[in-house]
Amino acid sequence: MLWWVTCFVATGVAIVAKWYFTTTIERLRQSLLREQLEALALKGELTDLRQDQRSKSRLVREREAEIKRLKSSIAKLQGEIHGLEDEIKC
């Protein structure tokens, strides 16, 4: 008789344990899936931000080159102006 009670209790514990661990594993899977989706969304945002950074860096380099070109043109024109002023004075 005691053997039957022990088997019944062991079977009940096994069924409850199976249900508990199955439920816990399913919650963990759902949590992992949600975190993976969030990570993919953040990865997409990161990619967009990197592309924006690259385009802004390119614009900055182009503007720096244009400023440098304008400075050299201004210096050249100032040299010509000084040369013309010297010719007028002489």
PDB file of C-alpha atoms in Angstrom:
ATOM      1  CA  MET A   1       0.000   0.000   0.000  1.00  0.00           C
ATOM      2  CA  LEU A   2       2.811   2.408   0.886  1.00  0.00           C
ATOM      3  CA  TRP A   3       4.434   1.627  -2.440  1.00  0.00           C
ATOM      4  CA  TRP A   4       1.292   2.748  -4.324  1.00  0.00           C
ATOM      5  CA  VAL A   5       1.117   6.021  -2.373  1.00  0.00           C
ATOM      6  CA  THR A   6       4.803   6.666  -3.072  1.00  0.00           C
ATOM      7  CA  CYS A   7       4.309   6.028  -6.788  1.00  0.00           C
ATOM      8  CA  PHE A   8       1.201   8.240  -6.845  1.00  0.00           C
ATOM      9  CA  VAL A   9       3.033  11.094  -5.045  1.00  0.00           C
ATOM     10  CA  ALA A  10       6.112  10.700  -7.277  1.00  0.00           C
ATOM     11  CA  THR A  11       3.901  10.776 -10.377  1.00  0.00           C
ATOM     12  CA  GLY A  12       2.129  13.907  -9.102  1.00  0.00           C
ATOM     13  CA  VAL A  13       5.444  15.610  -8.319  1.00  0.00           C
ATOM     14  CA  ALA A  14       6.775  14.684 -11.779  1.00  0.00           C
ATOM     15  CA  ILE A  15       3.664  16.087 -13.491  1.00  0.00           C
ATOM     16  CA  VAL A  16       3.795  19.326 -11.470  1.00  0.00           C
ATOM     17  CA  ALA A  17       7.551  19.662 -12.082  1.00  0.00           C
ATOM     18  CA  LYS A  18       7.054  19.104 -15.814  1.00  0.00           C
ATOM     19  CA  TRP A  19       4.308  21.746 -15.927  1.00  0.00           C
ATOM     20  CA  TYR A  20       6.383  24.225 -13.888  1.00  0.00           C
ATOM     21  CA  PHE A  21       9.548  23.834 -15.961  1.00  0.00           C
ATOM     22  CA  THR A  22       7.628  23.867 -19.246  1.00  0.00           C
ATOM     23  CA  THR A  23       5.916  27.104 -18.242  1.00  0.00           C
ATOM     24  CA  THR A  24       9.196  28.633 -17.060  1.00  0.00           C
ATOM     25  CA  ILE A  25      11.009  27.635 -20.249  1.00  0.00           C
ATOM     26  CA  GLU A  26       8.201  29.094 -22.380  1.00  0.00           C
ATOM     27  CA  ARG A  27       8.423  32.393 -20.461  1.00  0.00           C
ATOM     28  CA  LEU A  28      12.178  32.429 -20.965  1.00  0.00           C
ATOM     29  CA  ARG A  29      11.729  31.788 -24.690  1.00  0.00           C
ATOM     30  CA  GLN A  30       9.230  34.639 -24.976  1.00  0.00           C
ATOM     31  CA  SER A  31      11.568  36.922 -23.039  1.00  0.00           C
ATOM     32  CA  LEU A  32      14.487  35.968 -25.271  1.00  0.00           C
ATOM     33  CA  LEU A  33      12.399  36.531 -28.406  1.00  0.00           C
ATOM     34  CA  ARG A  34      11.367  39.979 -27.168  1.00  0.00           C
ATOM     35  CA  GLU A  35      14.978  40.880 -26.359  1.00  0.00           C
ATOM     36  CA  GLN A  36      16.115  39.648 -29.781  1.00  0.00           C
ATOM     37  CA  LEU A  37      13.501  41.824 -31.487  1.00  0.00           C
ATOM     38  CA  GLU A  38      14.583  44.822 -29.409  1.00  0.00           C
ATOM     39  CA  ALA A  39      18.227  44.113 -30.290  1.00  0.00           C
ATOM     40  CA  LEU A  40      17.373  43.957 -33.994  1.00  0.00           C
ATOM     41  CA  ALA A  41      15.497  47.257 -33.745  1.00  0.00           C
ATOM     42  CA  LEU A  42      18.445  48.865 -31.964  1.00  0.00           C
ATOM     43  CA  LYS A  43      20.807  47.419 -34.558  1.00  0.00           C
ATOM     44  CA  GLY A  44      18.732  49.033 -37.294  1.00  0.00           C
ATOM     45  CA  GLU A  45      18.828  52.359 -35.475  1.00  0.00           C
ATOM     46  CA  LEU A  46      22.581  52.014 -35.029  1.00  0.00           C
ATOM     47  CA  THR A  47      23.019  51.357 -38.740  1.00  0.00           C
ATOM     48  CA  ASP A  48      20.940  54.439 -39.557  1.00  0.00           C
ATOM     49  CA  LEU A  49      22.958  56.554 -37.128  1.00  0.00           C
ATOM     50  CA  ARG A  50      26.223  55.314 -38.626  1.00  0.00           C
ATOM     51  CA  GLN A  51      25.048  56.217 -42.125  1.00  0.00           C
ATOM     52  CA  ASP A  52      23.994  59.667 -40.905  1.00  0.00           C
ATOM     53  CA  GLN A  53      27.387  60.115 -39.236  1.00  0.00           C
ATOM     54  CA  ARG A  54      29.200  59.125 -42.434  1.00  0.00           C
ATOM     55  CA  SER A  55      27.178  61.549 -44.540  1.00  0.00           C
ATOM     56  CA  LYS A  56      27.712  64.376 -42.040  1.00  0.00           C
ATOM     57  CA  SER A  57      31.435  63.630 -41.893  1.00  0.00           C
ATOM     58  CA  ARG A  58      31.565  63.699 -45.691  1.00  0.00           C
ATOM     59  CA  LEU A  59      29.796  67.066 -45.730  1.00  0.00           C
ATOM     60  CA  VAL A  60      32.198  68.439 -43.117  1.00  0.00           C
ATOM     61  CA  ARG A  61      35.217  67.293 -45.158  1.00  0.00           C
ATOM     62  CA  GLU A  62      33.749  68.836 -48.311  1.00  0.00           C
ATOM     63  CA  ARG A  63      33.112  72.127 -46.512  1.00  0.00           C
ATOM     64  CA  GLU A  64      36.620  72.109 -45.046  1.00  0.00           C
ATOM     65  CA  ALA A  65      38.048  71.581 -48.530  1.00  0.00           C
ATOM     66  CA  GLU A  66      35.862  74.388 -49.894  1.00  0.00           C
ATOM     67  CA  ILE A  67      36.968  76.726 -47.071  1.00  0.00           C
ATOM     68  CA  LYS A  68      40.601  75.881 -47.747  1.00  0.00           C
ATOM     69  CA  ARG A  69      40.099  76.532 -51.468  1.00  0.00           C
ATOM     70  CA  LEU A  70      38.371  79.850 -50.747  1.00  0.00           C
ATOM     71  CA  LYS A  71      41.143  80.909 -48.354  1.00  0.00           C
ATOM     72  CA  SER A  72      43.771  80.217 -50.991  1.00  0.00           C
ATOM     73  CA  SER A  73      41.715  82.120 -53.586  1.00  0.00           C
ATOM     74  CA  ILE A  74      41.350  85.050 -51.188  1.00  0.00           C
ATOM     75  CA  ALA A  75      45.095  85.023 -50.482  1.00  0.00           C
ATOM     76  CA  LYS A  76      45.812  84.954 -54.217  1.00  0.00           C
ATOM     77  CA  LEU A  77      43.416  87.863 -54.841  1.00  0.00           C
ATOM     78  CA  GLN A  78      44.932  89.827 -51.969  1.00  0.00           C
ATOM     79  CA  GLY A  79      48.364  89.276 -53.500  1.00  0.00           C
ATOM     80  CA  GLU A  80      47.108  90.573 -56.829  1.00  0.00           C
ATOM     81  CA  ILE A  81      45.487  93.576 -55.109  1.00  0.00           C
ATOM     82  CA  HIS A  82      48.734  94.422 -53.296  1.00  0.00           C
ATOM     83  CA  GLY A  83      50.622  94.048 -56.569  1.00  0.00           C
ATOM     84  CA  LEU A  84      48.214  96.421 -58.325  1.00  0.00           C
ATOM     85  CA  GLU A  85      48.412  98.890 -55.424  1.00  0.00           C
ATOM     86  CA  ASP A  86      52.209  98.827 -55.659  1.00  0.00           C
ATOM     87  CA  GLU A  87      52.009  99.493 -59.417  1.00  0.00           C
ATOM     88  CA  ILE A  88      49.646 102.423 -58.829  1.00  0.00           C
ATOM     89  CA  LYS A  89      51.980 103.927 -56.222  1.00  0.00           C
ATOM     90  CA  CYS A  90      54.998 103.673 -58.457  1.00  0.00           C
TER      91      CYS A  90
END
